[in-house]
Short mmCIF file of C-alpha atoms in Angstrom, two decimals:
data_model
loop_
_atom_site.label_atom_id
_atom_site.label_comp_id
_atom_site.label_asym_id
_atom_site.label_seq_id
_atom_site.Cartn_x
_atom_site.Cartn_y
_atom_site.Cartn_z
CA MET A 771 -0.49 -23.03 -14.04
CA PHE A 772 -0.25 -21.73 -10.69
CA GLN A 773 0.73 -22.97 -8.09
CA TYR A 774 -0.56 -22.32 -4.85
CA GLY A 775 1.72 -21.39 -2.59
CA LYS A 776 4.52 -21.86 -4.08
CA ASP A 777 4.17 -19.82 -7.57
CA ARG A 778 4.05 -15.69 -6.57
CA LEU A 779 0.27 -14.07 -7.27
CA THR A 780 -0.55 -10.85 -7.97
CA SER A 781 -3.95 -9.39 -8.14
CA GLY A 782 -4.30 -10.31 -12.13
CA ILE A 783 -3.04 -14.13 -11.44
CA ALA A 784 -5.98 -14.15 -8.29
CA LEU A 785 -8.05 -12.99 -11.00
CA GLN A 786 -7.49 -15.32 -14.24
CA LEU A 787 -7.75 -18.03 -11.68
CA LEU A 788 -11.53 -16.24 -10.34
CA ARG A 789 -12.79 -16.40 -14.24
CA GLY A 790 -10.54 -19.61 -14.47
CA GLU A 791 -8.68 -18.66 -17.26
CA VAL A 792 -5.46 -19.96 -15.33
CA LYS A 793 -5.92 -23.39 -13.54
CA GLY A 794 -4.66 -23.85 -10.27
CA ALA A 795 -2.78 -26.46 -8.33
CA ILE A 796 -0.38 -27.69 -5.09
CA SER A 797 3.00 -28.60 -5.52
CA ARG A 798 4.31 -31.05 -4.23
CA ASP A 799 7.09 -29.01 -2.00
CA SER A 800 3.91 -27.58 -0.34
CA ILE A 801 2.04 -30.23 0.10
CA GLN A 802 4.93 -31.65 1.88
CA LYS A 803 5.47 -28.46 3.73
CA ILE A 804 1.40 -28.72 4.37
CA GLU A 805 1.97 -31.68 5.56
CA GLU A 806 4.43 -31.66 8.14
CA CYS A 807 3.44 -28.50 9.45
CA HIS A 808 -0.40 -30.73 10.49
CA LYS A 809 1.91 -33.49 11.85
CA GLN A 810 3.51 -30.43 14.29
CA VAL A 811 0.81 -28.85 15.26
CA GLN A 812 -1.19 -32.66 16.56
CA SER A 813 1.68 -32.54 18.60
CA ILE A 814 1.63 -29.41 20.15
CA ALA A 815 -2.34 -30.15 20.81
CA LEU A 816 -0.53 -32.97 22.97
CA GLY A 817 1.57 -31.22 24.69
CA GLU A 818 1.63 -30.12 27.74
CA LEU A 819 3.11 -26.78 27.00
CA ALA A 820 -0.05 -24.41 25.94
CA VAL A 821 -0.46 -23.12 22.73
CA TYR A 822 -2.67 -20.16 21.55
CA GLY A 823 -5.02 -21.21 19.37
CA ILE A 824 -3.89 -25.08 19.18
CA ASN A 825 -4.80 -26.04 22.84
CA THR A 826 -6.69 -23.07 24.35
CA GLY A 827 -9.13 -20.99 24.17
CA PHE A 828 -8.69 -17.92 22.29
CA GLY A 829 -8.80 -14.12 22.42
CA PRO A 830 -9.52 -13.35 26.16
CA LEU A 831 -9.61 -16.81 26.98
CA CYS A 832 -6.47 -17.51 25.57
CA ASN A 833 -4.24 -18.83 28.65
CA THR A 834 -7.48 -21.01 29.55
CA LYS A 835 -6.43 -24.72 28.63
CA ILE A 836 -8.51 -27.01 26.85
CA ASP A 837 -8.07 -30.38 27.04
CA ALA A 838 -6.92 -31.98 24.09
CA LYS A 839 -10.42 -34.05 23.76
CA GLU A 840 -12.65 -30.91 23.27
CA THR A 841 -10.59 -29.15 20.65
CA GLU A 842 -12.17 -30.16 17.56
CA ASP A 843 -15.81 -29.06 19.35
CA LEU A 844 -13.18 -25.57 20.66
CA GLN A 845 -12.52 -25.86 16.45
CA ARG A 846 -15.78 -26.65 14.75
CA SER A 847 -17.48 -23.88 17.84
CA LEU A 848 -15.18 -20.87 17.06
CA LEU A 849 -16.02 -20.86 13.68
CA ILE A 850 -20.35 -21.17 14.15
CA SER A 851 -19.84 -18.21 16.96
CA HIS A 852 -17.36 -16.46 15.24
CA SER A 853 -20.07 -16.56 11.84
CA VAL A 854 -22.49 -12.67 13.25
CA GLY A 855 -21.95 -11.53 9.89
CA VAL A 856 -24.97 -8.75 8.91
CA GLY A 857 -25.92 -6.68 6.27
CA ASN A 858 -26.02 -7.88 2.39
CA PRO A 859 -24.00 -10.60 1.97
CA ILE A 860 -20.99 -10.01 -0.57
CA SER A 861 -21.74 -11.40 -4.09
CA LYS A 862 -20.65 -14.45 -6.19
CA GLU A 863 -17.13 -13.54 -6.96
CA LEU A 864 -15.37 -11.95 -3.82
CA SER A 865 -16.50 -15.01 -1.89
CA LYS A 866 -14.93 -16.88 -4.64
CA LEU A 867 -11.68 -14.74 -4.67
CA MET A 868 -12.12 -15.47 -1.08
CA LEU A 869 -11.11 -18.75 -1.56
CA ILE A 870 -8.41 -18.79 -4.41
CA LEU A 871 -6.65 -15.76 -1.42
CA LYS A 872 -7.56 -18.31 1.22
CA VAL A 873 -5.87 -20.92 0.35
CA HIS A 874 -3.22 -19.72 -1.92
CA SER A 875 -1.66 -18.08 1.86
CA LEU A 876 -2.40 -21.88 3.59
CA CYS A 877 -0.48 -23.39 1.19
CA LYS A 878 2.38 -21.85 2.46
CA GLY A 879 3.21 -24.03 4.75
CA PHE A 880 2.48 -22.51 8.15
CA SER A 881 -0.88 -22.52 9.43
CA GLY A 882 -0.92 -26.08 10.94
CA ILE A 883 -3.93 -26.93 7.89
CA SER A 884 -4.68 -30.12 7.32
CA MET A 885 -5.11 -31.17 3.13
CA GLU A 886 -8.03 -32.63 3.64
CA ILE A 887 -9.26 -29.16 4.24
CA ILE A 888 -7.39 -27.33 1.74
CA GLN A 889 -8.76 -30.22 -0.69
CA ARG A 890 -12.29 -29.44 0.39
CA LEU A 891 -11.77 -25.76 -0.60
CA LEU A 892 -10.42 -26.09 -3.75
CA TRP A 893 -13.63 -28.18 -4.53
CA HIS A 894 -16.01 -25.72 -3.53
CA PHE A 895 -13.81 -23.77 -5.66
CA GLU A 896 -13.74 -25.63 -8.67
CA GLU A 897 -17.12 -27.32 -8.40
CA ASP A 898 -18.88 -23.23 -7.89
CA ILE A 899 -20.57 -24.69 -4.84
CA ILE A 900 -19.63 -21.33 -3.24
CA PRO A 901 -20.63 -19.77 0.28
CA LEU A 902 -22.04 -17.60 0.89
CA VAL A 903 -20.89 -13.87 3.24
CA PRO A 904 -22.03 -10.85 4.33
CA GLU A 905 -20.34 -7.94 4.31
CA GLN A 906 -20.03 -6.06 7.39
CA GLY A 907 -19.43 -7.25 10.73
CA SER A 908 -14.86 -7.19 10.09
CA VAL A 909 -12.90 -4.80 12.05
CA GLY A 910 -10.62 -6.12 10.47
CA ALA A 911 -8.41 -6.70 13.68
CA SER A 912 -7.66 -10.22 14.04
CA GLY A 913 -8.12 -10.89 10.38
CA ASP A 914 -11.60 -11.36 8.78
CA LEU A 915 -13.40 -12.95 11.58
CA ALA A 916 -16.62 -12.77 10.86
CA PRO A 917 -16.76 -13.41 7.24
CA LEU A 918 -14.12 -15.71 6.85
CA SER A 919 -15.99 -17.35 9.10
CA HIS A 920 -19.22 -17.85 7.19
CA LEU A 921 -16.36 -18.61 4.64
CA PHE A 922 -15.92 -21.43 6.01
CA LEU A 923 -19.40 -22.87 7.10
CA PRO A 924 -19.82 -24.84 4.56
CA LEU A 925 -17.01 -26.66 5.84
CA ILE A 926 -18.98 -28.54 8.42
CA GLY A 927 -22.04 -29.09 7.38
CA GLU A 928 -23.49 -24.91 8.62
CA GLY A 929 -24.34 -21.80 6.48
CA LYS A 930 -25.78 -21.06 2.27
CA VAL A 931 -23.92 -21.24 -0.85
CA TYR A 932 -24.35 -20.50 -4.64
CA TYR A 933 -25.13 -23.56 -6.88
CA GLN A 934 -26.20 -23.73 -9.55
CA GLY A 935 -27.86 -20.40 -9.81
CA LYS A 936 -29.54 -19.90 -6.78
CA VAL A 937 -28.30 -19.85 -2.49
CA GLN A 938 -29.57 -23.34 -0.27
CA ASN A 939 -28.78 -24.70 2.46
CA ALA A 940 -24.98 -26.07 2.29
CA ASP A 941 -25.77 -29.62 4.05
CA GLN A 942 -28.07 -29.91 1.27
CA VAL A 943 -25.59 -29.78 -1.59
CA LEU A 944 -22.72 -31.72 0.39
CA ARG A 945 -25.63 -34.24 1.46
CA SER A 946 -26.05 -34.22 -2.95
CA LYS A 947 -22.95 -35.25 -3.56
CA ASN A 948 -22.71 -38.34 -1.40
CA LEU A 949 -20.32 -35.94 1.24
CA GLN A 950 -19.83 -35.75 4.79
CA PRO A 951 -19.19 -32.20 6.67
CA VAL A 952 -14.86 -32.13 7.13
CA LYS A 953 -13.64 -32.67 10.68
CA LEU A 954 -11.59 -29.95 12.65
CA HIS A 955 -8.56 -30.61 13.26
CA PRO A 956 -6.81 -28.18 16.48
CA LYS A 957 -6.14 -25.13 14.86
CA ALA A 958 -7.85 -25.54 11.77
CA GLY A 959 -11.37 -23.16 12.83
CA LEU A 960 -8.14 -20.87 13.49
CA ALA A 961 -5.88 -21.22 11.20
CA LEU A 962 -9.04 -20.37 8.81
CA ILE A 963 -10.71 -17.93 9.94
CA ASN A 964 -7.75 -16.04 11.21
CA GLY A 965 -6.54 -13.83 7.42
CA THR A 966 -7.55 -10.52 5.41
CA GLN A 967 -9.15 -12.58 2.41
CA PHE A 968 -11.70 -10.32 3.13
CA ILE A 969 -9.68 -7.34 2.82
CA LEU A 970 -7.38 -8.33 0.25
CA ALA A 971 -10.68 -9.54 -1.93
CA HIS A 972 -11.80 -6.09 -1.88
CA ALA A 973 -8.23 -4.37 -3.01
CA VAL A 974 -7.76 -6.85 -5.66
CA LEU A 975 -11.37 -6.06 -7.24
CA VAL A 976 -10.70 -1.86 -6.36
CA VAL A 977 -6.70 -2.13 -8.59
CA ASP A 978 -8.07 -4.11 -11.05
CA LYS A 979 -11.16 -1.52 -11.70
CA LEU A 980 -8.78 1.41 -10.73
CA HIS A 981 -6.52 0.40 -13.15
CA ASN A 982 -9.41 0.53 -15.82
CA CYS A 983 -10.60 3.79 -15.08
CA LEU A 984 -7.45 5.24 -14.73
CA THR A 985 -6.93 4.01 -18.48
CA HIS A 986 -9.91 5.62 -19.47
CA ALA A 987 -9.62 9.03 -18.04
CA ASP A 988 -6.82 9.32 -19.91
CA ALA A 989 -7.71 8.57 -23.29
CA ILE A 990 -10.94 10.32 -22.47
CA ALA A 991 -9.43 13.43 -21.42
CA ALA A 992 -7.31 13.80 -24.36
CA MET A 993 -11.22 13.07 -25.95
CA MET A 994 -12.53 16.31 -24.06
CA ILE A 995 -9.07 17.99 -24.96
CA GLU A 996 -10.18 17.85 -28.47
CA GLY A 997 -13.51 18.57 -28.19
CA LEU A 998 -12.84 21.76 -26.50
CA LYS A 999 -10.14 22.89 -28.77
CA ALA A 1000 -7.70 23.47 -25.24
CA SER A 1001 -3.79 23.15 -25.64
CA PRO A 1002 -1.99 20.46 -25.46
CA MET A 1003 1.62 22.35 -24.30
CA PRO A 1004 0.88 21.11 -20.34
CA PHE A 1005 1.12 18.19 -21.53
CA HIS A 1006 5.26 18.61 -23.44
CA ASP A 1007 7.24 16.27 -21.63
CA SER A 1008 9.61 19.53 -20.96
CA LEU A 1009 7.34 20.52 -18.93
CA HIS A 1010 7.40 17.92 -17.17
CA GLU A 1011 10.77 17.00 -17.05
CA ILE A 1012 11.49 19.84 -13.87
CA ARG A 1013 8.65 18.01 -11.95
CA PRO A 1014 9.55 14.66 -12.12
CA HIS A 1015 6.70 12.94 -9.86
CA SER A 1016 6.38 9.56 -12.07
CA GLY A 1017 3.13 9.75 -12.26
CA ASN A 1018 1.87 12.86 -14.19
CA MET A 1019 4.95 12.18 -16.11
CA HIS A 1020 2.73 9.14 -17.32
CA VAL A 1021 -0.38 10.80 -17.66
CA ALA A 1022 1.74 13.73 -19.52
CA ASN A 1023 3.60 11.54 -21.99
CA LYS A 1024 -0.11 9.38 -22.84
CA ILE A 1025 -2.24 12.76 -23.52
CA TYR A 1026 0.05 14.21 -25.35
CA SER A 1027 1.01 11.35 -28.35
CA MET A 1028 -3.13 10.53 -28.42
CA LEU A 1029 -3.23 14.53 -29.76
CA ARG A 1030 0.77 14.42 -31.82
CA GLY A 1031 -1.36 14.84 -35.28
CA SER A 1032 -4.67 15.95 -34.81
CA GLU A 1033 -6.21 18.14 -36.94
CA ILE A 1034 -8.63 19.85 -34.48
CA VAL A 1035 -5.28 20.60 -32.62
CA ALA A 1036 -4.08 22.13 -36.09
CA SER A 1037 -6.26 24.13 -36.25
CA HIS A 1038 -5.86 26.13 -33.50
CA LYS A 1039 -2.87 26.39 -32.66
CA HIS A 1040 -2.08 30.29 -33.77
CA CYS A 1041 -5.33 30.44 -31.34
CA ASP A 1042 -6.00 34.18 -28.58
CA ARG A 1043 -6.92 32.02 -25.82
CA VAL A 1044 -3.79 32.12 -22.79
CA GLN A 1045 -4.13 28.59 -21.11
CA ASP A 1046 -6.86 26.16 -20.39
CA PRO A 1047 -8.75 25.33 -17.34
CA TYR A 1048 -7.19 23.06 -14.65
CA SER A 1049 -9.68 20.56 -15.56
CA LEU A 1050 -7.97 21.00 -19.11
CA ARG A 1051 -3.46 21.85 -18.54
CA CYS A 1052 -3.53 19.82 -14.79
CA ALA A 1053 -4.57 16.12 -16.24
CA PRO A 1054 -1.32 14.92 -15.25
CA GLN A 1055 -1.07 16.20 -11.75
CA VAL A 1056 -4.57 15.30 -10.89
CA HIS A 1057 -4.36 12.07 -13.02
CA GLY A 1058 -0.93 11.30 -12.21
CA SER A 1059 -1.30 12.27 -8.16
CA SER A 1060 -3.89 8.97 -8.39
CA ARG A 1061 -1.85 6.53 -10.16
CA SER A 1062 0.67 6.86 -7.74
CA ALA A 1063 -2.05 5.74 -4.73
CA TRP A 1064 -2.50 2.69 -7.25
CA LEU A 1065 0.64 1.53 -7.20
CA HIS A 1066 1.27 2.40 -3.68
CA LEU A 1067 -2.33 -0.26 -3.27
CA LYS A 1068 -1.40 -2.65 -5.98
CA GLU A 1069 2.24 -3.12 -4.21
CA ALA A 1070 1.12 -3.91 -1.23
CA VAL A 1071 -1.43 -5.88 -2.09
CA GLU A 1072 1.44 -7.34 -4.46
CA ILE A 1073 2.90 -8.15 -1.26
CA GLU A 1074 0.01 -9.30 0.89
CA LEU A 1075 -1.41 -12.06 -1.27
CA ASN A 1076 1.70 -13.68 -0.75
CA SER A 1077 2.01 -13.81 3.49
CA VAL A 1078 0.13 -15.72 5.57
CA THR A 1079 -1.94 -14.31 7.29
CA ASP A 1080 -3.20 -16.22 10.18
CA ASN A 1081 -2.36 -16.57 13.90
CA PRO A 1082 -0.49 -18.04 15.59
CA ILE A 1083 2.65 -18.79 13.04
CA VAL A 1084 3.74 -22.80 13.38
CA PHE A 1085 7.76 -22.34 12.47
CA SER A 1086 8.00 -26.32 14.20
CA GLU A 1087 6.67 -27.91 16.63
CA ASP A 1088 9.06 -26.24 18.48
CA PHE A 1089 8.81 -22.71 17.70
CA THR A 1090 4.91 -21.24 17.06
CA ILE A 1091 4.43 -17.46 17.51
CA SER A 1092 1.43 -15.80 18.69
CA GLY A 1093 1.84 -12.30 16.70
CA GLY A 1094 0.26 -9.75 14.30
CA ASN A 1095 0.40 -11.05 10.65
CA PHE A 1096 -3.86 -11.08 10.27
CA HIS A 1097 -3.93 -7.07 11.68
CA GLY A 1098 -5.37 -5.54 9.28
CA GLN A 1099 -3.87 -1.51 9.09
CA PRO A 1100 -1.04 -2.54 5.82
CA LEU A 1101 -3.60 -3.16 3.39
CA ALA A 1102 -6.24 -0.79 5.25
CA LEU A 1103 -3.69 2.79 4.48
CA PRO A 1104 -3.74 2.42 0.66
CA ILE A 1105 -6.92 1.00 0.14
CA ASP A 1106 -7.61 4.19 2.06
CA TYR A 1107 -5.39 5.61 -0.62
CA SER A 1108 -7.15 4.62 -3.61
CA CYS A 1109 -10.21 5.18 -2.48
CA LEU A 1110 -9.54 9.86 -2.23
CA ALA A 1111 -7.66 9.11 -5.00
CA ALA A 1112 -10.60 7.30 -7.26
CA ALA A 1113 -13.37 9.72 -5.93
CA GLU A 1114 -10.08 12.98 -6.99
CA LEU A 1115 -10.28 10.98 -10.78
CA GLY A 1116 -13.99 11.92 -10.27
CA SER A 1117 -14.51 14.49 -9.07
CA ILE A 1118 -11.78 16.05 -12.06
CA SER A 1119 -14.28 14.71 -14.26
CA ASP A 1120 -17.17 16.70 -13.49
CA ARG A 1121 -15.61 19.50 -14.04
CA ARG A 1122 -14.56 18.84 -17.97
CA THR A 1123 -18.70 18.10 -18.39
CA TYR A 1124 -19.95 20.84 -16.81
CA LEU A 1125 -16.75 22.49 -19.10
CA ALA A 1126 -18.03 21.50 -22.56
CA LEU A 1127 -21.47 22.67 -21.22
CA ASP A 1128 -20.87 26.14 -21.01
CA GLY A 1129 -21.35 26.88 -24.61
CA LYS A 1130 -17.58 28.82 -25.27
CA TYR A 1131 -15.02 27.38 -26.83
CA ASP A 1132 -16.77 27.77 -30.08
CA ILE A 1133 -19.54 24.37 -29.27
CA PRO A 1134 -23.40 24.86 -28.47
CA LYS A 1135 -24.48 25.42 -25.48
CA LEU A 1136 -25.40 21.82 -23.12
CA LEU A 1137 -23.63 20.38 -26.43
CA MET A 1138 -26.91 20.41 -29.12
CA GLU A 1139 -27.57 23.00 -31.26
CA ASN A 1140 -32.15 24.09 -30.62
CA THR A 1141 -31.95 24.10 -26.89
CA GLY A 1142 -35.81 25.50 -24.67
CA VAL A 1143 -37.34 23.28 -26.64
CA ASN A 1144 -34.51 20.40 -25.83
CA SER A 1145 -32.46 20.74 -22.52
CA GLY A 1146 -29.28 18.21 -23.86
CA PHE A 1147 -26.65 17.12 -21.75
CA MET A 1148 -27.29 19.63 -18.47
CA ILE A 1149 -29.01 16.40 -16.79
CA CYS A 1150 -26.15 14.24 -17.18
CA GLN A 1151 -24.36 16.30 -16.00
CA TYR A 1152 -26.60 15.59 -12.29
CA THR A 1153 -25.86 12.47 -11.95
CA SER A 1154 -22.14 12.87 -12.52
CA ALA A 1155 -22.86 15.41 -9.78
CA ALA A 1156 -24.66 13.80 -7.31
CA LEU A 1157 -22.17 10.17 -7.97
CA VAL A 1158 -19.01 12.43 -7.47
CA SER A 1159 -21.02 13.61 -3.49
CA GLU A 1160 -21.42 10.81 -3.23
CA ASN A 1161 -17.99 9.78 -3.42
CA LYS A 1162 -16.81 12.40 -1.31
CA GLY A 1163 -19.33 11.30 1.41
CA MET A 1164 -17.64 7.70 1.37
CA CYS A 1165 -13.63 9.71 1.52
CA PHE A 1166 -13.64 9.08 5.52
CA PRO A 1167 -10.51 7.32 5.65
CA SER A 1168 -11.89 4.47 7.89
CA SER A 1169 -8.46 3.26 8.90
CA ALA A 1170 -8.54 6.37 11.12
CA ASP A 1171 -11.23 4.67 13.53
CA SER A 1172 -10.95 1.85 15.88
CA ILE A 1173 -12.96 0.69 18.09
CA PRO A 1174 -12.27 -2.21 21.19
CA THR A 1175 -13.21 -5.34 20.43
CA SER A 1176 -13.00 -9.18 22.07
CA MET A 1177 -12.41 -7.30 25.96
CA GLY A 1178 -10.13 -5.31 25.48
CA GLN A 1179 -7.43 -7.76 23.91
CA GLU A 1180 -7.89 -6.34 20.46
CA ASP A 1181 -7.23 -2.42 21.51
CA HIS A 1182 -6.82 -0.88 18.46
CA VAL A 1183 -8.24 -1.98 15.13
CA SER A 1184 -7.79 -1.38 10.98
CA MET A 1185 -11.70 -1.04 9.83
CA GLY A 1186 -9.54 -2.46 7.12
CA SER A 1187 -13.18 -3.93 5.97
CA ILE A 1188 -15.53 -1.11 5.31
CA GLY A 1189 -12.37 1.14 3.64
CA GLY A 1190 -11.82 -1.85 1.15
CA ARG A 1191 -16.19 -2.26 0.72
CA LYS A 1192 -16.21 2.47 0.37
CA ALA A 1193 -12.89 2.18 -2.05
CA LEU A 1194 -15.49 -0.55 -4.54
CA SER A 1195 -18.20 1.45 -4.02
CA VAL A 1196 -16.54 4.47 -5.46
CA VAL A 1197 -14.92 3.67 -7.55
CA GLU A 1198 -17.76 1.71 -9.74
CA ASN A 1199 -19.54 5.32 -9.38
CA LEU A 1200 -16.25 6.84 -11.20
CA GLU A 1201 -17.23 4.10 -13.72
CA LYS A 1202 -20.04 5.46 -14.41
CA ILE A 1203 -18.57 9.10 -14.04
CA LEU A 1204 -16.52 8.23 -16.95
CA ALA A 1205 -19.57 7.18 -18.60
CA VAL A 1206 -20.54 10.67 -18.38
CA GLU A 1207 -17.73 12.41 -19.60
CA LEU A 1208 -16.94 10.24 -22.65
CA LEU A 1209 -21.11 10.97 -23.74
CA CYS A 1210 -19.90 14.26 -24.16
CA ALA A 1211 -16.64 14.25 -24.89
CA ALA A 1212 -17.59 12.34 -28.58
CA GLN A 1213 -21.06 14.25 -28.75
CA ALA A 1214 -18.61 18.00 -28.65
CA ILE A 1215 -15.30 15.67 -31.04
CA ASP A 1216 -18.61 15.82 -33.12
CA PHE A 1217 -19.39 19.32 -33.52
CA ARG A 1218 -14.94 19.75 -35.41
CA ARG A 1219 -15.92 17.72 -38.34
CA PRO A 1220 -14.91 17.23 -40.79
CA LEU A 1221 -11.50 17.91 -38.81
CA ARG A 1222 -9.83 14.76 -37.95
CA SER A 1223 -8.91 13.74 -34.60
CA THR A 1224 -5.47 10.97 -34.11
CA ASP A 1225 -5.77 7.35 -34.95
CA ILE A 1226 -6.71 6.21 -31.61
CA LEU A 1227 -8.56 9.03 -30.71
CA GLU A 1228 -10.58 8.46 -34.10
CA ALA A 1229 -10.73 4.84 -32.59
CA ILE A 1230 -12.31 5.30 -29.82
CA GLN A 1231 -14.80 7.43 -31.12
CA SER A 1232 -16.20 4.71 -33.29
CA ALA A 1233 -16.64 2.34 -31.18
CA VAL A 1234 -18.21 4.74 -28.80
CA ARG A 1235 -20.87 5.57 -31.45
CA GLU A 1236 -21.28 1.77 -31.96
CA LYS A 1237 -23.10 2.39 -28.10
CA VAL A 1238 -24.55 5.51 -29.21
CA SER A 1239 -25.10 8.02 -31.58
CA PHE A 1240 -25.22 11.79 -31.81
CA ALA A 1241 -28.20 13.67 -30.55
CA THR A 1242 -29.32 16.33 -32.23
CA LYS A 1243 -32.48 16.23 -29.74
CA ASP A 1244 -33.55 14.97 -25.89
CA ARG A 1245 -33.83 10.80 -25.07
CA ILE A 1246 -33.82 9.23 -22.83
CA PHE A 1247 -29.59 10.20 -21.16
CA SER A 1248 -29.83 6.94 -19.16
CA LYS A 1249 -28.90 4.17 -21.47
CA ASP A 1250 -26.79 5.56 -23.48
CA ILE A 1251 -25.40 6.41 -19.98
CA GLN A 1252 -24.86 2.54 -19.56
CA LEU A 1253 -23.81 1.15 -22.63
CA LEU A 1254 -21.06 2.93 -21.84
CA THR A 1255 -20.21 1.87 -18.51
CA ASP A 1256 -20.86 -1.47 -19.66
CA LEU A 1257 -18.46 -0.51 -23.22
CA ILE A 1258 -15.65 1.10 -19.97
CA ARG A 1259 -15.87 -1.17 -17.86
CA SER A 1260 -15.81 -4.44 -21.11
CA ARG A 1261 -12.28 -2.90 -21.49
CA LYS A 1262 -12.91 -2.95 -24.90
CA LEU A 1263 -10.86 0.59 -25.61
CA THR A 1264 -8.25 -0.06 -23.33
CA GLU A 1265 -7.69 -2.59 -26.57
CA ILE A 1266 -8.17 -0.12 -29.01
CA ILE A 1267 -5.60 2.43 -26.88
CA ASP A 1268 -2.92 -0.48 -26.66
CA ALA A 1269 -3.20 -1.04 -30.04
CA HIS A 1270 -2.50 2.00 -31.05
CA THR A 1271 -0.04 3.05 -28.30
CA ASP A 1272 3.70 3.13 -29.35
CA GLN A 1273 5.53 1.39 -26.41
CA THR A 1274 8.24 3.54 -27.10
CA GLU A 1275 5.93 6.45 -26.54
CA VAL A 1276 5.64 5.04 -22.64
CA ASP A 1277 8.19 5.81 -20.32
CA ASN A 1278 7.57 3.86 -17.59
CA THR A 1279 5.85 1.43 -17.25
CA THR A 1280 5.17 0.23 -14.01
CA PHE A 1281 2.03 1.87 -14.10
CA GLU A 1282 0.98 -0.93 -16.86
CA THR A 1283 1.35 -4.09 -15.17
CA TYR A 1284 -0.57 -5.87 -12.52
#
């Protein structure tokens, strides 16, 4: 049982909560802190001292005092006026994840929110009545104002929700459940819509999906090394000990261990090839750098997952701070970094695919015996190239831009929400690029028969062949690419890798957990 507000949240635990693999609850200690902070906010709202967002207006209206009788209208107006999102809705998965992340932050007990509102949020999650959130409209400044406003519109009977397999009006669903909209107390609206949960939800998925791609990229590269009879020596630990970047060492160790004992490797031990192209022998340097970028994002995400990011922060009735914990920059920069890292992983994968079609290394040109009549795997690489190019176009760092908003009150913004959306798109393209390389690597290995590779790579080869067969003539390869993309996303190959990997051979487990 995970305790919101008390236990430490990680990307992995957040995803387990999302999938229902772990249940969440609020501890007594957290409930006490939440209720105490809520009482403090109520006292502040009735007091004479102006405290931003509790008894004043918002943004450029921060110096406008609001009468105590109008505070409920103020909070409702806040949600309504800030619900300006446009574009396609984000996935239901992302919306649910945003709910989890917001509840955990609110349960820290510094936001002044009531237990009634938190319980309603948990009700939405547990009943699978999930708010519809447009993807565009956040600049990542006062957090994700527009998407969070849409996320919480159903609390006041507004907006739309995913329910029973379709999109429905929130007020109709509430009536069907005999529930009334909640009343927003002082600061409630501000506590809800200030925060980084839109950026953070995207970052959590990037952490998860990019880690999966990194694991597959190493294994697929090892398969391609076998298929093209490349040298294992660039992965020897002696080389990397004298340039000891942790990501590089980790990748070299993994690939070298996958190749150790291979009949294919032994068959060309004394060949006349001096060195291989960079996409083969520099895999540790490129994959390893991407792993280091992933680690940077993971560490930033774990801090953010356990932070309070609304405003103002209520430490006591006499001590509130109106600050900038909602600013998205701490996530925006590592998100942009990981976006570039994912794109680079796809770029080097595409180069290995291209090498496999070249007709060198004692395998047929275009990976097929009877070409001319058949085009072989030539056009599969077109798809890979197109996806790599698309990813390059999304690599300009969103955090490099800032457009002032809120009449100059928010004069520097992070654009982290845009970076998060792009990074997720790049990683999802990467899954397809790796699927193309996996398709070609498996075809290349079959040309090495009757020689056998290592147990781990043969197990991966068998899993691939359960999905797609060896190609002797042209067929609709898009079906194969989709099947292998689904295989990568299923994590079945990761299970095979884990089952065959001696953990003592992997000298840095920092890259294996989240």
